[in-house]
Tab-separated table of C-alpha atoms in Angstrom:
chain	number	residue	atom	x	y	z
A	1	UNK	CA	0.000	0.000	0.000
A	2	UNK	CA	1.351	3.440	-0.828
A	3	UNK	CA	0.181	7.030	-0.520
A	4	UNK	CA	1.641	10.488	-1.161
A	5	UNK	CA	2.148	12.543	1.995
A	6	UNK	CA	3.510	16.004	2.639
A	7	UNK	CA	2.442	19.638	2.584
A	8	UNK	CA	0.660	21.065	-0.485
A	9	UNK	CA	3.256	22.688	-2.735
A	10	UNK	CA	6.064	21.099	-0.737
A	11	UNK	CA	8.279	18.208	-1.666
A	12	UNK	CA	5.939	15.234	-1.265
A	13	UNK	CA	6.984	11.960	0.195
A	14	UNK	CA	5.468	8.549	-0.255
A	15	UNK	CA	4.250	6.440	2.623
A	16	UNK	CA	4.669	2.718	1.997
A	17	UNK	CA	3.084	0.185	4.345
A	18	UNK	CA	3.862	-3.505	4.158
A	19	UNK	CA	3.968	-6.763	6.028
A	20	UNK	CA	6.610	-9.485	6.096
A	21	UNK	CA	7.618	-12.425	8.289
A	22	UNK	CA	8.650	-9.987	11.040
A	23	UNK	CA	5.307	-8.176	11.051
A	24	UNK	CA	3.908	-4.863	9.819
A	25	UNK	CA	6.220	-2.070	8.696
A	26	UNK	CA	5.956	1.461	7.275
A	27	UNK	CA	8.410	3.726	5.463
A	28	UNK	CA	8.109	7.416	4.610
A	29	UNK	CA	10.405	8.098	1.662
A	30	UNK	CA	11.123	11.700	0.724
A	31	UNK	CA	12.816	13.702	-1.991
A	32	UNK	CA	16.499	14.630	-1.657
A	33	UNK	CA	18.038	17.822	-3.074
A	34	UNK	CA	20.043	17.223	-6.235
A	35	UNK	CA	17.955	14.264	-7.386
A	36	UNK	CA	15.482	14.227	-10.296
A	37	UNK	CA	11.947	15.524	-9.796
A	38	UNK	CA	9.634	12.776	-8.567
A	39	UNK	CA	12.553	10.797	-7.130
A	40	UNK	CA	11.937	9.495	-3.609
A	41	UNK	CA	15.328	8.388	-2.311
A	42	UNK	CA	16.500	5.332	-0.403
A	43	UNK	CA	20.155	5.558	0.685
A	44	UNK	CA	20.734	2.073	2.127
A	45	UNK	CA	22.749	-0.719	0.493
A	46	UNK	CA	20.840	-2.429	-2.307
A	47	UNK	CA	21.165	-5.891	-3.880
A	48	UNK	CA	20.058	-6.723	-7.417
A	49	UNK	CA	17.419	-9.454	-7.590
A	50	UNK	CA	16.644	-9.260	-11.312
A	51	UNK	CA	13.131	-7.799	-11.402
A	52	UNK	CA	13.577	-6.011	-8.057
A	53	UNK	CA	16.171	-4.583	-5.659
A	54	UNK	CA	16.465	-5.566	-1.991
A	55	UNK	CA	16.976	-2.392	0.048
A	56	UNK	CA	16.820	-2.257	3.855
A	57	UNK	CA	15.287	-5.725	4.005
A	58	UNK	CA	12.446	-4.898	1.577
A	59	UNK	CA	12.143	-6.111	-2.019
A	60	UNK	CA	11.355	-3.030	-4.172
A	61	UNK	CA	10.175	-3.791	-7.748
A	62	UNK	CA	11.952	-2.157	-10.688
A	63	UNK	CA	9.808	0.217	-12.741
A	64	UNK	CA	9.335	-0.103	-16.473
A	65	UNK	CA	11.425	1.500	-17.762
A	66	UNK	CA	14.274	1.081	-15.265
A	67	UNK	CA	17.358	3.242	-15.922
A	68	UNK	CA	20.346	0.951	-15.418
A	69	UNK	CA	23.516	2.310	-13.792
A	70	UNK	CA	26.812	2.167	-15.687
A	71	UNK	CA	27.948	-0.735	-13.502
A	72	UNK	CA	25.251	-3.352	-12.873
A	73	UNK	CA	26.033	-5.924	-10.183
A	74	UNK	CA	25.631	-9.629	-10.793
A	75	UNK	CA	22.359	-11.166	-9.640
A	76	UNK	CA	22.264	-11.253	-5.831
A	77	UNK	CA	25.250	-8.920	-5.486
A	78	UNK	CA	25.287	-5.386	-4.022
A	79	UNK	CA	25.231	-2.160	-6.006
A	80	UNK	CA	28.287	0.089	-5.648
A	81	UNK	CA	28.783	1.542	-2.171
A	82	UNK	CA	27.037	4.915	-1.866
A	83	UNK	CA	24.441	4.220	-4.555
A	84	UNK	CA	21.070	5.895	-4.028
A	85	UNK	CA	17.808	4.454	-5.307
A	86	UNK	CA	15.009	6.566	-6.819
A	87	UNK	CA	11.470	5.330	-6.227
A	88	UNK	CA	8.494	6.717	-8.120
A	89	UNK	CA	5.092	7.443	-6.553
A	90	UNK	CA	4.211	3.752	-7.019
A	91	UNK	CA	7.197	2.746	-4.828
A	92	UNK	CA	9.034	1.196	-7.799
A	93	UNK	CA	12.759	1.771	-8.427
A	94	UNK	CA	13.183	3.965	-11.506
A	95	UNK	CA	16.951	4.413	-11.402
A	96	UNK	CA	20.133	4.006	-9.396
A	97	UNK	CA	22.167	7.142	-8.716
A	98	UNK	CA	25.893	6.608	-8.212
A	99	UNK	CA	27.807	8.897	-5.879
């Protein structure tokens, strides 16, 4: 489940609510200066899973289209240290920003 949150005219965030084997969880993901418009940023280590990316213990689906970074990790391997992940308003990864 996802929903846009934030002040009118401000930089909106998305609120994502989920459930896994550990129970219910929620994440508010905001915009970060210097990133593309509509990019809600996750800064934790991510691992490529093919059709999704595991970030902070959550499997985030890749959007179509997904903008690939210059260096893609092998399946199951981490993205470069310091990579940031842009999520769209549907909580799908649109691109990976290298530092």
